[in-house]
Every structure is written in C-alpha cells, then in structure tokens.
Short mmCIF file of C-alpha atoms in Angstrom, two decimals:
data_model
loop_
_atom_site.label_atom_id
_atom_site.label_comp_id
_atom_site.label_asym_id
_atom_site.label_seq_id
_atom_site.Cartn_x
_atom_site.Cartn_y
_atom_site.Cartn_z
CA UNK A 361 0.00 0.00 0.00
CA UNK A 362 3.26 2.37 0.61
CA UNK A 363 4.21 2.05 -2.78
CA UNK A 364 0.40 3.34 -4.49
CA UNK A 365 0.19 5.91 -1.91
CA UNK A 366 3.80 7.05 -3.21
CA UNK A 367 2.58 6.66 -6.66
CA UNK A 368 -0.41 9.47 -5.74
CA UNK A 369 1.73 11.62 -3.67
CA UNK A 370 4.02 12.01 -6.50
CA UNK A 371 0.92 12.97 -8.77
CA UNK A 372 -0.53 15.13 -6.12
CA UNK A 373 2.78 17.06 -5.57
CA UNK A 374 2.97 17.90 -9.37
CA UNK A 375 -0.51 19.18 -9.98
CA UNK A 376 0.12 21.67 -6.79
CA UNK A 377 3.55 22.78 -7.50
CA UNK A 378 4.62 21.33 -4.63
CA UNK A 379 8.14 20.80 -5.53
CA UNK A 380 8.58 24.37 -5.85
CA UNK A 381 7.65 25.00 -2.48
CA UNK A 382 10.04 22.25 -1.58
CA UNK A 383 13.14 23.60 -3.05
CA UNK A 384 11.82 27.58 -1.77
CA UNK A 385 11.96 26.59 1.88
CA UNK A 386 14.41 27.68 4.10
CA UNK A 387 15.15 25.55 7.41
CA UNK A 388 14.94 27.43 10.33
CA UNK A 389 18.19 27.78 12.78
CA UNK A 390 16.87 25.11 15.41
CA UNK A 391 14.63 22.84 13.43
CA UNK A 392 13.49 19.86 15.22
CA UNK A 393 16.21 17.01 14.61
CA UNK A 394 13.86 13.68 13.70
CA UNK A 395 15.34 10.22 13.52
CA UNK A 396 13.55 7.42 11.49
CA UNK A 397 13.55 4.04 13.25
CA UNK A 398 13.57 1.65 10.08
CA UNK A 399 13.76 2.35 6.10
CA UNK A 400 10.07 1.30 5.52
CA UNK A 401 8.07 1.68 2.38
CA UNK A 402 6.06 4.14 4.30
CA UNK A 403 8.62 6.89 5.07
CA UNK A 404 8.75 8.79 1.97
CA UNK A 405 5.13 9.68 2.26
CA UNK A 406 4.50 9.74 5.57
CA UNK A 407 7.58 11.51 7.07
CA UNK A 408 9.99 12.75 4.31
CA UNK A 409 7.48 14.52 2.32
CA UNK A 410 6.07 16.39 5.05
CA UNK A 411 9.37 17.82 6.24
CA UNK A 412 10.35 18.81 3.39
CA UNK A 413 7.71 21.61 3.73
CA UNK A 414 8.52 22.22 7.12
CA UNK A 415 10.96 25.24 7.60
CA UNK A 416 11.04 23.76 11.49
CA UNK A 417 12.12 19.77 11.02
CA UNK A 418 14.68 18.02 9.52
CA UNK A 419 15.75 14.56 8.78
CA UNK A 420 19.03 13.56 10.68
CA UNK A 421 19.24 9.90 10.93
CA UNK A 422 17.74 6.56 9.78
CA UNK A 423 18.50 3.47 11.50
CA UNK A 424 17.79 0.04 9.62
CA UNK A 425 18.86 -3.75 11.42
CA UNK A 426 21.49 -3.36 7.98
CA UNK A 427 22.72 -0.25 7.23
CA UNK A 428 22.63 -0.61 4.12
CA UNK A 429 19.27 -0.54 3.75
CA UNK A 430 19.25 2.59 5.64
CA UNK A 431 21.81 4.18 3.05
CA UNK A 432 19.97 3.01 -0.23
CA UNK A 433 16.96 4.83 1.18
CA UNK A 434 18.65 8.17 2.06
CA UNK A 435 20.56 7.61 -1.36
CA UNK A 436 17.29 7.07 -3.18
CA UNK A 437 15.58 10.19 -1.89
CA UNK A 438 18.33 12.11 -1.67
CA UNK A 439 17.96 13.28 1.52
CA UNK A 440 20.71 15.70 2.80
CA UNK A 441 22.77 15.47 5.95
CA UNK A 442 20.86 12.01 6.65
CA UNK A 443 23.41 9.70 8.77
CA UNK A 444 22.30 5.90 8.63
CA UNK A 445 22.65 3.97 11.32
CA UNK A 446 23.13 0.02 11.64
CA UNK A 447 20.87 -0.51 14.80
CA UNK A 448 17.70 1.10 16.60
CA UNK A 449 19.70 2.18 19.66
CA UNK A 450 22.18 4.02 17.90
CA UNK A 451 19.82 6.18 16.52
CA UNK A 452 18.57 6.49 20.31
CA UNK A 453 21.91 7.40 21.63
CA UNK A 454 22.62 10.22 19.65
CA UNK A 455 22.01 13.30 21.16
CA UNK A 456 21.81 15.30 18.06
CA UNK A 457 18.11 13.35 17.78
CA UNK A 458 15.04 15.29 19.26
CA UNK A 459 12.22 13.23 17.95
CA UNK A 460 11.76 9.79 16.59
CA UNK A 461 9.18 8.60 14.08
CA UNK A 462 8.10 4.92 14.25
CA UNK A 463 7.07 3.05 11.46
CA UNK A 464 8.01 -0.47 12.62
CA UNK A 465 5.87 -3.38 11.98
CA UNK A 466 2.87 -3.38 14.69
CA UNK A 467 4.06 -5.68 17.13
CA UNK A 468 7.10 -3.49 17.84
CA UNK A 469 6.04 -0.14 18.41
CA UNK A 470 5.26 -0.33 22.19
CA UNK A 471 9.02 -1.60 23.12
CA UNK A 472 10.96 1.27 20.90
CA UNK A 473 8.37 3.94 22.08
CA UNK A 474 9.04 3.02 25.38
CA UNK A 475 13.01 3.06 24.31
CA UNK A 476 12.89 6.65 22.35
CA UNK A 477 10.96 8.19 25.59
CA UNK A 478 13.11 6.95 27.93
CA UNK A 479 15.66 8.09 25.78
CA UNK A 480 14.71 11.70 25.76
CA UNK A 481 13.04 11.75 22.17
CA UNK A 482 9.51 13.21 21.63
CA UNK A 483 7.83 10.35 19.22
CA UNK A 484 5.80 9.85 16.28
CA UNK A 485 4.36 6.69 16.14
CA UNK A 486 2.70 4.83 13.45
CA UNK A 487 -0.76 3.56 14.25
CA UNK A 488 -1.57 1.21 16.05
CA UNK A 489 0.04 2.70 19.11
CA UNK A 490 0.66 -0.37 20.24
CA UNK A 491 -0.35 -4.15 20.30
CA UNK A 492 -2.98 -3.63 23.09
CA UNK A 493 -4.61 -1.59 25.76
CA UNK A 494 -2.07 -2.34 28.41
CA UNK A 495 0.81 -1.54 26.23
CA UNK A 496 -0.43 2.07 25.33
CA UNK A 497 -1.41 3.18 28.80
CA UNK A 498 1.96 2.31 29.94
CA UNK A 499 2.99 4.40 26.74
CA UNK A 500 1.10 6.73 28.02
CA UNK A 501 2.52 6.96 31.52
CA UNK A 502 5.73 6.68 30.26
CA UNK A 503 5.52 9.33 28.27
CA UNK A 504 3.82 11.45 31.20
CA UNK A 505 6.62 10.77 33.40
CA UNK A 506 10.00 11.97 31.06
CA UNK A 507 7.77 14.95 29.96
CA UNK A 508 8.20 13.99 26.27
CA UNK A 509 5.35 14.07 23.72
CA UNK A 510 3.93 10.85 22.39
CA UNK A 511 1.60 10.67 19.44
CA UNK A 512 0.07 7.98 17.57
CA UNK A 513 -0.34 8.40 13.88
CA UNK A 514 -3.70 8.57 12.62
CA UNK A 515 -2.62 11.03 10.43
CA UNK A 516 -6.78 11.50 8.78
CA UNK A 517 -7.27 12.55 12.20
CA UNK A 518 -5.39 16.52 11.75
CA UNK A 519 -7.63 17.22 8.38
CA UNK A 520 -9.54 20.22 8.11
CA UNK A 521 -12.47 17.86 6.22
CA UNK A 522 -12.24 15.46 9.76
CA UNK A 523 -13.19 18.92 11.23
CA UNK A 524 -15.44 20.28 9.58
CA UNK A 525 -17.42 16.99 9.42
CA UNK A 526 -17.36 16.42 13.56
CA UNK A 527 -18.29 19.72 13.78
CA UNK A 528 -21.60 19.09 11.58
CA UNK A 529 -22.04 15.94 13.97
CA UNK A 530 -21.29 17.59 17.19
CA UNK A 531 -23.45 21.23 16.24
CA UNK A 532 -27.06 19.81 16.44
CA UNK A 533 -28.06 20.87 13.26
CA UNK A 534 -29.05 17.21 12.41
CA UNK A 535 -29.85 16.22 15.94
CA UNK A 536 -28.53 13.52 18.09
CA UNK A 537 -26.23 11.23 16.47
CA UNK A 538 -27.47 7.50 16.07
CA UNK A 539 -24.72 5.53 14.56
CA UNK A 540 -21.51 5.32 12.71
CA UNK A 541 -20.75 2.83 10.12
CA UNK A 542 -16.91 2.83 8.87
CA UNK A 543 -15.81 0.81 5.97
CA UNK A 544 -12.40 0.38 4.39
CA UNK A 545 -11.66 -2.42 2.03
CA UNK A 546 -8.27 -3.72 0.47
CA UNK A 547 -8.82 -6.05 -2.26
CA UNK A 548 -6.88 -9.90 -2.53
CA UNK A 549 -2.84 -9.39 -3.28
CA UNK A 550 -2.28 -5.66 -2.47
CA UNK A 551 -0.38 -7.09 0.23
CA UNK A 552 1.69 -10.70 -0.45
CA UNK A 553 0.36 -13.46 1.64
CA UNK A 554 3.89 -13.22 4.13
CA UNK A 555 3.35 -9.70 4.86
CA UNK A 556 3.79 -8.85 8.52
CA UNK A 557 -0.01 -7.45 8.18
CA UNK A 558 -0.36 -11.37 8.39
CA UNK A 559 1.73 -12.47 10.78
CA UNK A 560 0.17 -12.61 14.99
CA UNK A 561 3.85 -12.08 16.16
CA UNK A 562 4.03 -8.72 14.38
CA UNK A 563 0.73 -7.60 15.52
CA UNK A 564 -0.72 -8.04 12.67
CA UNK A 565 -4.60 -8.69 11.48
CA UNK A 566 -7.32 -6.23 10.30
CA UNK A 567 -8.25 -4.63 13.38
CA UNK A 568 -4.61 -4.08 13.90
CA UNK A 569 -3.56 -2.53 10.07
CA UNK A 570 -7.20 -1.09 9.34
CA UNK A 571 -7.15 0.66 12.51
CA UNK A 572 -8.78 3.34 10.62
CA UNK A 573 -12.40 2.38 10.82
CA UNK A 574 -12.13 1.88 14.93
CA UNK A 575 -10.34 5.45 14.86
CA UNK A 576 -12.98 7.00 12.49
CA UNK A 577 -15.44 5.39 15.00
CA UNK A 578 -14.69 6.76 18.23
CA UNK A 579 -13.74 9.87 17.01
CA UNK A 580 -17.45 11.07 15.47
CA UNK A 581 -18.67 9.29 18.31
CA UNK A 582 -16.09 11.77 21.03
CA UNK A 583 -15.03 8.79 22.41
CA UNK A 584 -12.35 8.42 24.59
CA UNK A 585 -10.38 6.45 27.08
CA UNK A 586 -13.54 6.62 29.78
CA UNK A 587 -16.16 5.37 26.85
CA UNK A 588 -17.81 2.16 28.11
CA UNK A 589 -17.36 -0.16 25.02
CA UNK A 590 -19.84 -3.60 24.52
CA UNK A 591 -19.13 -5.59 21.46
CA UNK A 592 -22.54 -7.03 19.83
CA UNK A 593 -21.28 -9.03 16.72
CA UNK A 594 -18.04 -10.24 15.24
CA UNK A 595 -17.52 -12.06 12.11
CA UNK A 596 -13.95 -12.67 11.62
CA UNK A 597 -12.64 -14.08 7.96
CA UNK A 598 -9.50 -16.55 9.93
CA UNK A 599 -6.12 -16.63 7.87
CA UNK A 600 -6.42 -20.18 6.57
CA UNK A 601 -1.99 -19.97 7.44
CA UNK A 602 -2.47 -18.53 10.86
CA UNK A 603 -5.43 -19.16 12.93
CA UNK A 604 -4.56 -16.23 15.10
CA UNK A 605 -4.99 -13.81 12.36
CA UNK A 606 -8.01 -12.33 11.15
CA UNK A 607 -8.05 -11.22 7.38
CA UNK A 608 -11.33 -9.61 7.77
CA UNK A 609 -13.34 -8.41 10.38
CA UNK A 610 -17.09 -6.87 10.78
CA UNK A 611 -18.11 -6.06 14.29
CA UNK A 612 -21.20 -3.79 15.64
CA UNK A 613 -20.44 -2.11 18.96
CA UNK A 614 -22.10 0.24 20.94
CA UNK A 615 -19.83 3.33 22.44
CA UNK A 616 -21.28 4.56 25.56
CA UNK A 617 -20.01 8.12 27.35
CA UNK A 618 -20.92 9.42 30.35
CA UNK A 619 -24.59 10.99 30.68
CA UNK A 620 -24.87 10.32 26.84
CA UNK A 621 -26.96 7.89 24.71
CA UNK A 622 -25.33 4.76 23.44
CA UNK A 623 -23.66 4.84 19.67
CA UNK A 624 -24.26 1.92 17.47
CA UNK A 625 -21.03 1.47 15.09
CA UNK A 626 -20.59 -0.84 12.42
CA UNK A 627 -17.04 -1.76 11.15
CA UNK A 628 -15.98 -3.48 8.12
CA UNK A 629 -12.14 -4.10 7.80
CA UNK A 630 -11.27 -6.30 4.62
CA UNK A 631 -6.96 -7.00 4.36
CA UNK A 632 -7.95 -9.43 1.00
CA UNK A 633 -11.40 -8.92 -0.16
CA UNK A 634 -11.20 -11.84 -2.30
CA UNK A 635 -11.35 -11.81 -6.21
CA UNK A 636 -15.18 -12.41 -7.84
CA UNK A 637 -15.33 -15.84 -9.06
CA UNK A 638 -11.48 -16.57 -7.67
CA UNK A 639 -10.00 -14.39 -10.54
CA UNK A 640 -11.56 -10.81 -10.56
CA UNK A 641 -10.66 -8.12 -8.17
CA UNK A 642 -13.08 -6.27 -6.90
CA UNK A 643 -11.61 -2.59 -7.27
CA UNK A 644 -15.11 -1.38 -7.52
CA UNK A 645 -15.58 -2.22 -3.64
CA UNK A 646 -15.02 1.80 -3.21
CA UNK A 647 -13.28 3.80 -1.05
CA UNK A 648 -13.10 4.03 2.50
CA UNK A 649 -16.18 5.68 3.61
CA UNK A 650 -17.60 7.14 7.18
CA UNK A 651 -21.30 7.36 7.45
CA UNK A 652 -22.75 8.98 10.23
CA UNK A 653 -26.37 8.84 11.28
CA UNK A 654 -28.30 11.47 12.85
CA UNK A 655 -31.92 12.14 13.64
CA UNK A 656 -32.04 14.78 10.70
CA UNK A 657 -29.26 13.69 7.99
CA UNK A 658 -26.95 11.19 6.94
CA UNK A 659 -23.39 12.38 6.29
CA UNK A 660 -21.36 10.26 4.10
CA UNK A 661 -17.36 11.19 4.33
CA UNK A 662 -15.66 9.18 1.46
CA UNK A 663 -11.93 8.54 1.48
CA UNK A 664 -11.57 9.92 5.32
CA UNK A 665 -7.92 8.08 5.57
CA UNK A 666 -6.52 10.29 2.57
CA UNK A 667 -8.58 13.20 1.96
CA UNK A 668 -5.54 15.34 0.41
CA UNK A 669 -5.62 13.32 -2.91
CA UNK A 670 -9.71 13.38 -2.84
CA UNK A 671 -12.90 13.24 -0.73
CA UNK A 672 -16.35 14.08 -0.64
CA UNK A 673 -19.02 14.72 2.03
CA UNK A 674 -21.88 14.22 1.46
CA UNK A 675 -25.23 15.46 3.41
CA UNK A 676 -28.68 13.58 2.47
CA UNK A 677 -31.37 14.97 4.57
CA UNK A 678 -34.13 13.38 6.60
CA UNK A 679 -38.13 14.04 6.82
CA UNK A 680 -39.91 14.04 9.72
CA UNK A 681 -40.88 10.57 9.86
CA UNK A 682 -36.47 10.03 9.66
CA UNK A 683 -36.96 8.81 5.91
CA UNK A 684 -34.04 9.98 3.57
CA UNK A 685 -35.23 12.16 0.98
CA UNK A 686 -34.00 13.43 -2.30
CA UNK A 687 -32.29 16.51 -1.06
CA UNK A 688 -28.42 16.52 -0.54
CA UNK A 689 -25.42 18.49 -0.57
CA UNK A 690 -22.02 17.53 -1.61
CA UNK A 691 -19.07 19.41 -0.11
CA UNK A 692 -15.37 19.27 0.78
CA UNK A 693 -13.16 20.41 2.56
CA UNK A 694 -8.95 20.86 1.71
CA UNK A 695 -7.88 23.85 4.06
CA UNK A 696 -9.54 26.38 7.35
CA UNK A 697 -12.13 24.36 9.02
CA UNK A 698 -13.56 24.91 12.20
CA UNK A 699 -10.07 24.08 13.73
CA UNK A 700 -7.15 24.83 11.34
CA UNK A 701 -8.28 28.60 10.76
CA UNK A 702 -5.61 29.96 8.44
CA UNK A 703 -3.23 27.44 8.95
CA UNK A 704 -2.58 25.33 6.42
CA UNK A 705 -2.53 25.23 2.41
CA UNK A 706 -4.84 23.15 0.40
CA UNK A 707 -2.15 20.81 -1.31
CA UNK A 708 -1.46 20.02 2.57
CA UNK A 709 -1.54 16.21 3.34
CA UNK A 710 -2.54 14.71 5.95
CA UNK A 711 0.58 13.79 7.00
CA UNK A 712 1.78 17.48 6.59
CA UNK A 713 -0.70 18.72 9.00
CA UNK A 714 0.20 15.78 11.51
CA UNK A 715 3.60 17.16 11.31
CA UNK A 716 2.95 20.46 11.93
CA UNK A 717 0.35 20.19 14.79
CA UNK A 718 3.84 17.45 16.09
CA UNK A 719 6.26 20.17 15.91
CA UNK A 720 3.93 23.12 17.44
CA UNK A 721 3.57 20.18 20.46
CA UNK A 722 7.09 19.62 21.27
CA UNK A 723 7.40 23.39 20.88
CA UNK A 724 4.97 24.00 23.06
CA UNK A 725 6.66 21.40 25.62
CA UNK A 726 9.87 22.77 25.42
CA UNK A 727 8.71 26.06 26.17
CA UNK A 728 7.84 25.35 29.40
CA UNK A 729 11.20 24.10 29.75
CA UNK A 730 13.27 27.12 29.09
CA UNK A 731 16.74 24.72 29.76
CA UNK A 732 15.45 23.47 26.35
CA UNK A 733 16.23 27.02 24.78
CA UNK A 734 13.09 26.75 21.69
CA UNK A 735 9.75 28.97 22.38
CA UNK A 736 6.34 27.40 20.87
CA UNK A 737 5.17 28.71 17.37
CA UNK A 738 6.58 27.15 13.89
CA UNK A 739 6.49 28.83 10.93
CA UNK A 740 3.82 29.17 8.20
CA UNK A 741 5.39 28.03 4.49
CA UNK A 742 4.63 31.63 3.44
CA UNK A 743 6.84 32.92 6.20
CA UNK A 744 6.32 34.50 9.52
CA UNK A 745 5.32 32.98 12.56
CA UNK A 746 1.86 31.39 13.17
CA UNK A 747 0.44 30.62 17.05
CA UNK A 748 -1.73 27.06 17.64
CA UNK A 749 -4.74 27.32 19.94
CA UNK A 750 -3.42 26.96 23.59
CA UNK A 751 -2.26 23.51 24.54
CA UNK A 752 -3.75 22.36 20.42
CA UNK A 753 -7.11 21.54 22.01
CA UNK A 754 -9.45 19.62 19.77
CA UNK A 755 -9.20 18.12 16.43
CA UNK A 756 -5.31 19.77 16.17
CA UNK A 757 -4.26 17.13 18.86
CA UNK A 758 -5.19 12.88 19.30
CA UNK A 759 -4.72 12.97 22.86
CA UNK A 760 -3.25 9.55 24.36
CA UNK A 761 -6.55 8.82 26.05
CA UNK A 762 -8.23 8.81 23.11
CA UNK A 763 -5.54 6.71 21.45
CA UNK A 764 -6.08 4.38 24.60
CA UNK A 765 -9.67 3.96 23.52
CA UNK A 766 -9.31 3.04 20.07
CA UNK A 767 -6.97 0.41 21.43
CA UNK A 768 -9.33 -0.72 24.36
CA UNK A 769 -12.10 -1.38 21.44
CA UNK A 770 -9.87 -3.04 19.25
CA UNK A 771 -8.86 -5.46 22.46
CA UNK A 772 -12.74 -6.20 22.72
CA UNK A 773 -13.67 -6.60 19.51
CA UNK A 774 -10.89 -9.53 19.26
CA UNK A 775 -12.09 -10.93 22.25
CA UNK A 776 -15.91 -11.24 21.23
CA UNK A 777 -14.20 -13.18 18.20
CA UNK A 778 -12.29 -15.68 19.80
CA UNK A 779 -9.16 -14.57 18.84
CA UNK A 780 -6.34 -13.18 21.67
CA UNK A 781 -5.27 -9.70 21.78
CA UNK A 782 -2.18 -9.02 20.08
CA UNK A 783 0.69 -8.94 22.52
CA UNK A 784 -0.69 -11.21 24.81
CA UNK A 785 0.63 -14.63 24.78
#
C-alpha cells in the first residue's frame, strides 16, 4: 500500500507545485532534529514529504537492522545530511536526535516507544500505538513521566475535512447522532500473503492494520479512554496460514459516554477482499467511507484516511418521519475548518498537518522548559510565525486517552471473536 500511496503523492505534488515549495523553503536555525527508526516503504510519504515543507524539522538519521538498507533509502531520496545507522539504539543514543518517528511493523512499536521516551526523544508513532490496551497506557505513563510528547499516527485525524465533518455531527443541526458505520476495504494481493499485516507475532490482522475504521469510530462518536465499550457481533474471515490472524473483520459495537446515549457502530475491515469468481478483483468495492447517522441527515465522508488526494461529504437529509429524501449536498473540505483557521494550504496532506500540529507540540513542551532554549510557534510556508490554539485543544491534537480507547475497542472486539489480543501470549 506504501508504494500506491507514493505513486499518488508524487501525482498530487505535481498538480500543486509542490516541488517548488520544496526547493523555496528555508530551514529554520533550530529545526526539530527527527530520527527514522527503520527504512520502511512508508517513510517517503509519511515523514519525508512532510518535512520537506517544514521550515522547522529536519531529517538527521535513519537506523535500519542493515545499514545498508538505511543508506539506499537516504541515497534514493536524496535526503541531505541524513546519517544511517546500523541498529535502533544508535539512533537512540545520539544526542543530536530530538524526535523519533516509528514506522516499525505493529508488534514493535510499544518496546521502541518506550526506548525513544526513555531516551529523551519526543515520538511519532505509526498507528496502532501499540499491540494492546495495556501496552499504550503504559505508553502513556511513560511518556507522562520523562515529559516527552507521544503521538500515535492517525494522520486522517489533523484534516480540516475530519473537522469540519465532527463539527456538523457535534453542532445539532441534524440532531442527536445515532450511529456510525466505517468501511475500508483492500482487495486480494495488495499485500503478499507473508506480509507482517499477516503475521500474529508482528501484531498483525485487520483490526490491527485497518485501525482506521475503529479510529474513524470513536472519534465522530467523542469517544475516549472513559467510553464504556460492549461488542454485539463479530464475524472474523481466519487466515487459513495462521489461525490467530483475522483477514477480515465486521463487528457492531455500541460506544457509551458518560450521561450520553449509546452509539451503534458498524465496522468493516477487509486486508484481501477476495477476487469475484477466484480471478476478478473487486476494485469497484469503493473507497473508505464514514457514514454517520443522525436524527435529521446522513453524512457520508468518502476517502476519510486520505482526503488530500480526494474526498467528498456528502449530506442527504431526513423528513420528519427520519426517511431519507431526495435533497443533498455535496461538499469538501482541503484547508480552514472549524479548527485549522488559516493554517494550512490546500495541497497540505494529511501527514503534513500531523507534522505540523507534532512540531507546534514539542514546541509548546519545550517552552515550558526554558533549559530546552526553543519557544512554541513554527512557521507558516509563506513565512512568519503562526500561534496554535493553547495547549492544540481539539481536532489539532489525538490525545493519548483517546488513542487508549481506540486500542481498548480493538482489544474487545478480538475478544468477542475468539481470537487473543495481540501482545498477549
């Protein structure tokens, strides 16, 4: 999937110019020194493309289990002033390093999060936090306790569109919300049948790589790390290689917050939708889509995961009898929103505005550390220096609680099925 997303990026960037804005920036004096713990498919687009719009962040280091591997990528992407290291703690150890971006396979993102924190490093980490519940509290704490920022990488979750659609949900104007219902489907050999995505020792399954649809869930539904969470129906598709693993998984859950009604969700993670008739694959299976119920409407978000390249959403309204009728509205949303303001441009991805509501945190942490010698505030592409709402309330932050959450119903959810929590042999 690395590689296709790559393939759009590339398109993306050249319809918006955006390599002219790459080779116009000008890195600050004390941009924020990030180290990249493996050279995975997943960098270019989710960490190297970003900073290089960032006048505040630079690359300084990859570390790869060979070096080499480390060196082809830096080589390949000719990245400047990259040093490549030949093991994980290396990278750790060097004190030129102030945050660390994790795109490990699943399984080991709790132990080197827990080894970059302790280590000093503010991180980045690639979603899932971790492989369960346990392992991101303790994340959590951890992170708590050195006074270093920790933030897991759903990376749909800093787009104005996200925004603007929760704010719909959350203003009243369609009345209580009812349900959500998240899809996202991958069709058979996207990913080769040994990918870690498939392997229980790497954390791997739907619920775990698909992550998405449980995130998309609590989020419309404002849930959180307090949410009571009761699983209704699984039905898992079981790896026919590894019983452990589920290829596919539907659930319906009900999300319950304090002095609030219950909300009904409906997920439908697919790794390998397989091929029509063993031979045909079913592309036409759509995007990923987020539909929200309310008393008054139906929004439909399409393509929440990577609204940059596209999206729509879509409003179909109800009559008073809760009937859909013929009138709707299609809109989008690719800068501003209800959060963003004047932040942001519209060929922004959503990794770029990940990044920069990551770099206004740490900034905003080290600033109430003056021994750490940087003051909050980055600075806009256009120049000059833009401020983030205190403390990057709201949709500009994923707060670890709410990262706990997503976790704590993905830990249910594999329970109802039968199948054990990743993590916990």
């Amino acid at each position: 999937m690395s590689g296709f997303i790559e393939k759009v990026l590339a398109l993306h960037n050249w319809w918006n110019g955006v390599n002219k804005v790459k080779a116009s920036i000008t890195k600050s004096s004390q941009p924020t020194r990030f180290g990249v713990l493996s050279a995975a498919a997943i960098n270019p687009a989710a960490i190297f493309d970003p900073i290089a719009t960032h006048p505040d962040a630079v690359v300084s280091a990859i570390a790869a289990r060979d070096v080499r591997r480390a060196e082809a990528q830096i080589a390949k992407y000719r990245l400047k002033n990259v040093t490549a290291y030949g093991s994980y703690d290396q990278l750790l150890a060097d004190p030129d390093i102030d945050a660390v971006y994790i795109p490990l396979p699943n399984g080991l993102h709790y132990e080197w999060t827990i080894k970059a924190l302790e280590a000093g490093k503010h991180v980045l980490i690639e979603k899932p936090i971790a492989s369960n519940t346990r392992e991101a509290a303790q994340i959590r704490d951890t992170a708590e306790r050195t006074g270093n920022v920790a933030l897991e990488a759903f990376h749909w979750r800093f787009h104005p569109a996200a925004h603007y659609v929760k704010e719909l949900v959350d203003s009243g104007t369609y009345g209580a919300l009812k349900s959500v219902a998240v899809k996202f489907h991958l069709t058979a050999g996207f990913f080769p049948k040994d990918d870690i995505r498939f392997q229980y020792r790497l954390g791997g399954g739907s619920c775990m790589d698909l992550t998405y649809v449980f995130s998309a869930s609590s989020y419309f539904s404002s849930a959180g790390e307090n949410t009571a969470v009761e699983v209704l129906r699984t039905e898992p598709r079981i790896s026919k290689t590894d019983t452990k693993i589920d290829e596919a998984m539907k659930s319906t859950f009900t999300l319950t917050n304090p002095g609030k009604p219950a909300v009904t969700c409906n997920v439908d993670a697919e790794l390998a939708l397989p091929n029509l008739f063993g031979i045909i694959p079913r592309f036409w299976a759509g995007l990923p889509t987020a539909t929200i119920e309310l008393e008054k409407a139906q929004i439909q978000y399409n393509n929440f995961p990577a609204p940059w390249a596209k999206h729509s959403i879509t409003i179909r309204e109800r009559d008073g009898k809760g009937d859909l009728t013929g009138k709707k509205e299609a809109r989008t949303c690719y800068k501003g929103g209800p959060e963003w303001g004047k932040i942001g441009e519209k060929w922004w991805t959503t990794y770029r505005y990940q990044l920069e509501a990551f770099i206004a945190r740490t900034r905003e942490s080290k600033a109430l550390n003056p021994a750490e010698g940087v003051e909050g505030g980055t600075q806009a592409p256009g120049g000059g220096s833009v401020k983030h709402k205190s403390g990057l309330s709201g949709g500009l932050w994923m707060t670890m609680g709410e990262s706990i959450g997503v976790m704590s119903v993905i830990d249910a959810v594999y329970r109802k099925a039968g199948l054990p929590c990743r993590g916990e042999d």
